[in-house]
XYZ file of N, CA and C in Angstrom:
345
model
N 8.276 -10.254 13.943
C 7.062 -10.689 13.261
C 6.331 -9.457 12.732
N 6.020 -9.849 11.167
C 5.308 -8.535 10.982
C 3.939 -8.259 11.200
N 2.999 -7.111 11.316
C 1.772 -7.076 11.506
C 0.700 -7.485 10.076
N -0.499 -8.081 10.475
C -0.961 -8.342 9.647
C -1.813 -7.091 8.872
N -2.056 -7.339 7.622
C -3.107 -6.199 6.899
C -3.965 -6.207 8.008
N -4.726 -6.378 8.391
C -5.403 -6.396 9.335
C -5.510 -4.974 10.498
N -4.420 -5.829 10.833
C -3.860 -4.651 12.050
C -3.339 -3.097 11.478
N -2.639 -3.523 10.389
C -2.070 -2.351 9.761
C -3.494 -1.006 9.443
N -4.476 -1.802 8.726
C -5.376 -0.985 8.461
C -6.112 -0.454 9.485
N -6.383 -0.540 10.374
C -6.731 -0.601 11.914
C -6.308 0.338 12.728
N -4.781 0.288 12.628
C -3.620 1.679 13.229
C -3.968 2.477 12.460
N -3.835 2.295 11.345
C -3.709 3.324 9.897
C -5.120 4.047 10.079
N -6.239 3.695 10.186
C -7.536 4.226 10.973
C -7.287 5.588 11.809
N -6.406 4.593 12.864
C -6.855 5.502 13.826
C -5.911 6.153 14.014
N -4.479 6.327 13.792
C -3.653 7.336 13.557
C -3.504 7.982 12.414
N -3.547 8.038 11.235
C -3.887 8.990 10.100
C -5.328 9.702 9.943
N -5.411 10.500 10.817
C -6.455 11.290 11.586
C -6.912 12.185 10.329
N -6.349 12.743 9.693
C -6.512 14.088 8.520
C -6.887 13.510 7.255
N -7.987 14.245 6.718
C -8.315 14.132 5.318
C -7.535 14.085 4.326
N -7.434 13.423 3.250
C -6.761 13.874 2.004
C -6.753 15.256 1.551
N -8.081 15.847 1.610
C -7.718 17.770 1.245
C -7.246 18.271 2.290
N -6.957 17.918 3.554
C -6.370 18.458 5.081
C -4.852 18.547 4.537
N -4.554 17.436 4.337
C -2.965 17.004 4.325
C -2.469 17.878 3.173
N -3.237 17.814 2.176
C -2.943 18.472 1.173
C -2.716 19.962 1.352
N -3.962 20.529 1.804
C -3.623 21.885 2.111
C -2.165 21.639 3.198
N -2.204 21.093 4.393
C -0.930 21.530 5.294
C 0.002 21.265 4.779
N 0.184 20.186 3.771
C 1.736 20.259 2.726
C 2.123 21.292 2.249
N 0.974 22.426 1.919
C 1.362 23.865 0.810
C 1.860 25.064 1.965
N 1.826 24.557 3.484
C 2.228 25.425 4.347
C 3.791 25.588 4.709
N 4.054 26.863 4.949
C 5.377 27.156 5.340
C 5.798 26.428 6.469
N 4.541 26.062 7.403
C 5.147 25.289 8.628
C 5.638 23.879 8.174
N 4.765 23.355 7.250
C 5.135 21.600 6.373
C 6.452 21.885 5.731
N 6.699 22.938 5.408
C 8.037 23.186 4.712
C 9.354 23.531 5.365
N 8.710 24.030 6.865
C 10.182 24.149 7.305
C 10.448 22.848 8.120
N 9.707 21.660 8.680
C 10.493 20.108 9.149
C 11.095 19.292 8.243
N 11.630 18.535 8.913
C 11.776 17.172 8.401
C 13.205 17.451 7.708
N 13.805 15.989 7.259
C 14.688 15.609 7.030
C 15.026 15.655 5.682
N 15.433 15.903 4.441
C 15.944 16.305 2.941
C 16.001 15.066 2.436
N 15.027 14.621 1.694
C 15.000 13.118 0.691
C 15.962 13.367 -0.483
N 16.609 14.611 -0.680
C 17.942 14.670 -1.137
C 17.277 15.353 -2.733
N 15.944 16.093 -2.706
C 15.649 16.744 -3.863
C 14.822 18.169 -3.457
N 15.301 18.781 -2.129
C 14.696 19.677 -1.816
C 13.869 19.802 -0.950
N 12.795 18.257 -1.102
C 11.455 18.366 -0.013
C 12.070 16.640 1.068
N 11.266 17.360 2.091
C 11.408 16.312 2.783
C 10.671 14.657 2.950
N 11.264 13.972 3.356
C 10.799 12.479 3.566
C 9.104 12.466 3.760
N 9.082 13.415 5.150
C 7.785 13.531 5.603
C 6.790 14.463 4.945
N 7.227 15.435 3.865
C 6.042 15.774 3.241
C 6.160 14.370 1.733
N 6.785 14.044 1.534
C 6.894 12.618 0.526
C 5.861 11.878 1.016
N 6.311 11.506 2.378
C 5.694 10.399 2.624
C 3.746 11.131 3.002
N 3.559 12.674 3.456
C 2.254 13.096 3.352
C 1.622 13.062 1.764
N 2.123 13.196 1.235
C 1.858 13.252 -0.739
C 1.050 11.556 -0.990
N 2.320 10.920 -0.794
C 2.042 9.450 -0.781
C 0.481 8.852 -0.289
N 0.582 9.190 1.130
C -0.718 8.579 1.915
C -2.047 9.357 1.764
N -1.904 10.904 1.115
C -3.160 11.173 0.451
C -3.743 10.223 -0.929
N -2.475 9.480 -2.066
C -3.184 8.933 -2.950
C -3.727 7.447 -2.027
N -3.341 7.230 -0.723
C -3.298 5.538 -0.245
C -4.847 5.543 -0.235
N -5.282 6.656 0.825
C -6.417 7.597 1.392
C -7.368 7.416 0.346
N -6.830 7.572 -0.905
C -7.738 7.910 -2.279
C -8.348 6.541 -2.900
N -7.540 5.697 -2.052
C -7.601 4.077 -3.373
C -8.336 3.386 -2.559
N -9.165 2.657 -2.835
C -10.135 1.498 -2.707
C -9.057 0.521 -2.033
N -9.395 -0.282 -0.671
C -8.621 -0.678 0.190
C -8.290 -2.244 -0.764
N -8.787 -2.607 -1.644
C -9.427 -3.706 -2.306
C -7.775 -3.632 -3.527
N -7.812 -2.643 -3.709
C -6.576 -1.941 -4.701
C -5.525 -1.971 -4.320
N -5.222 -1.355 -2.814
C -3.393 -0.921 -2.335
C -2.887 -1.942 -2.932
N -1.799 -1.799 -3.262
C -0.481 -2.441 -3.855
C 0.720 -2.834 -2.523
N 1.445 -3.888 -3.010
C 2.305 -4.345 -1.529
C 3.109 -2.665 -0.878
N 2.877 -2.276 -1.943
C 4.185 -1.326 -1.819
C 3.460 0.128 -0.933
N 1.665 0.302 -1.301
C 0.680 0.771 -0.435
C 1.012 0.363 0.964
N 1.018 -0.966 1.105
C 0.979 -1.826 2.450
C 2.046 -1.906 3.362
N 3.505 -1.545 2.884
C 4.112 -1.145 3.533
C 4.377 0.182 3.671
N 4.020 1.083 2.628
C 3.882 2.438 3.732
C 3.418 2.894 4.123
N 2.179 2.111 4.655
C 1.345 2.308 5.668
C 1.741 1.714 6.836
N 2.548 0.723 6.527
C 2.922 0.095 8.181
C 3.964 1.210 8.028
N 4.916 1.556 7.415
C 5.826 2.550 7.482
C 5.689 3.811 8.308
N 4.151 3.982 8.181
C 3.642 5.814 8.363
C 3.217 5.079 9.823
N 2.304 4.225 10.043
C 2.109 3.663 11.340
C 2.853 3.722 12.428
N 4.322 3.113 11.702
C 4.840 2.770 12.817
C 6.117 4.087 13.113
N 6.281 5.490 12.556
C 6.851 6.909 12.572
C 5.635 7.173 13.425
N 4.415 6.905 13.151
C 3.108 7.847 13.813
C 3.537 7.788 15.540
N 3.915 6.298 15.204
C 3.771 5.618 17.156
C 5.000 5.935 17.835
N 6.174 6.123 17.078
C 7.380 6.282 17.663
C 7.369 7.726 17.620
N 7.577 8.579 16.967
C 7.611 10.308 17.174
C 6.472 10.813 17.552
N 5.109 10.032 17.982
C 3.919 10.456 18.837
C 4.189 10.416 19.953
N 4.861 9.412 20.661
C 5.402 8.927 21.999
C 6.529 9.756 22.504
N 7.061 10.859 21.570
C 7.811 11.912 22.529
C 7.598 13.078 22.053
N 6.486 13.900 22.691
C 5.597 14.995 23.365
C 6.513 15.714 23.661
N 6.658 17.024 23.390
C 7.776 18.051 23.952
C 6.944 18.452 24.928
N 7.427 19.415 25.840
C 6.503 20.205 26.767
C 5.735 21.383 26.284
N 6.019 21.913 25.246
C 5.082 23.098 24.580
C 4.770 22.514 23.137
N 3.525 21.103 23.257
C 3.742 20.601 21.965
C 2.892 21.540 20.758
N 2.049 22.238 21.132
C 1.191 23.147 20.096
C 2.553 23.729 19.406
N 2.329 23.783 17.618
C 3.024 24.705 16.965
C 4.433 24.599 17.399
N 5.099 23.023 17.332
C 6.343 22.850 17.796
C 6.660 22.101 16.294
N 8.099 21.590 16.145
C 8.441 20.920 14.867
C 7.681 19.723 14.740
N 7.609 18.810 16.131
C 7.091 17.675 16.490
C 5.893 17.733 16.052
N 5.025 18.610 15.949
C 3.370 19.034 15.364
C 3.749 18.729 13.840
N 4.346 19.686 13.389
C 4.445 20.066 12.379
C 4.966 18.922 11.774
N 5.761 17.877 12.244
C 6.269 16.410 11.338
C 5.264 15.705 11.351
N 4.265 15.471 12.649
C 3.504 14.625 12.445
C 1.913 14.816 11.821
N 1.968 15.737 11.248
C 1.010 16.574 10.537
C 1.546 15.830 9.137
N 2.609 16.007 8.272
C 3.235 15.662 7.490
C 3.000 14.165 7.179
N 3.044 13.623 7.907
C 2.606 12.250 8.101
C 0.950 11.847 8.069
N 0.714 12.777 8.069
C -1.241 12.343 8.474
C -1.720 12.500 9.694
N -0.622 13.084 10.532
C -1.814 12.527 12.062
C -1.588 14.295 12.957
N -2.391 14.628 12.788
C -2.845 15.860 13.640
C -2.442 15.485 15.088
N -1.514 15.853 16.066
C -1.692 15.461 17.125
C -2.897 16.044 18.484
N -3.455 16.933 17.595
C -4.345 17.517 18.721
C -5.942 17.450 17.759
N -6.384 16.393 16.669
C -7.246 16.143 16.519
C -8.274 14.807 17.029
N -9.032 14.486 16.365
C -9.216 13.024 17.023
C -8.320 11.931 16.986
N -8.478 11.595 17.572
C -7.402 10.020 18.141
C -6.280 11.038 18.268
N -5.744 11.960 18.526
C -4.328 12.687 18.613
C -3.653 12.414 19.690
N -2.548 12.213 19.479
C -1.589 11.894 20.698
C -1.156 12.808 21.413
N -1.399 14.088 21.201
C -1.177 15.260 22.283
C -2.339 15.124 23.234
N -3.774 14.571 22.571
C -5.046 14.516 23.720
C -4.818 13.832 24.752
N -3.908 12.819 24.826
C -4.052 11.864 25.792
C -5.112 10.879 25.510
């Protein structure tokens, strides 16, 4: 069963922790550049998918498009699954650095390194 807009916007709240100029600047970093997986043109999925959710960030909630709406449940539901495994030295680990890429600071508010 899928989640409703509702819920989606809700997670999307509270796990896409970082500003649109946040994300932006940490995309132009060497650390955003060395994770993640090759969308097969050089840059990775997860700075794609950080690019993406700064314009989501940008649009009037009234606006998103279906295609907004699922990659936000998309980014939601990467946030909850690669938040949920914490290395033991998570500061300045890849695991930071992907989920930064994604929107969610793990050691800012709502961060999943805080506990």
């Amino acid at each position: 069963m899928s989640k409703s807009r509702d819920e989606i916007w809700d997670e999307w709240g509270d796990l896409v922790n970082m500003a649109p100029a946040e994300i932006e600047n940490w995309l132009e970093t060497d650390e955003s550049k060395s994770v993640g997986a090759d969308s097969g043109d050089g840059t990775s999925k997860g700075r794609k998918s950080g690019q993406r959710i700064v314009e989501i960030k940008r649009t009037n909630k009234d606006d998103l498009s279906d295609d907004d709406w699922d990659h936000m449940g998309k980014v939601v539901g990467y946030i909850k699954r690669h938040g949920a495994q914490v290395p033991d030295d998570p500061e300045g680990s890849d695991w930071a650095y992907s989920l930064k890429n994604w929107g969610h600071d793990p050691f800012g508010e709502n961060g999943v390194a805080k506990g």
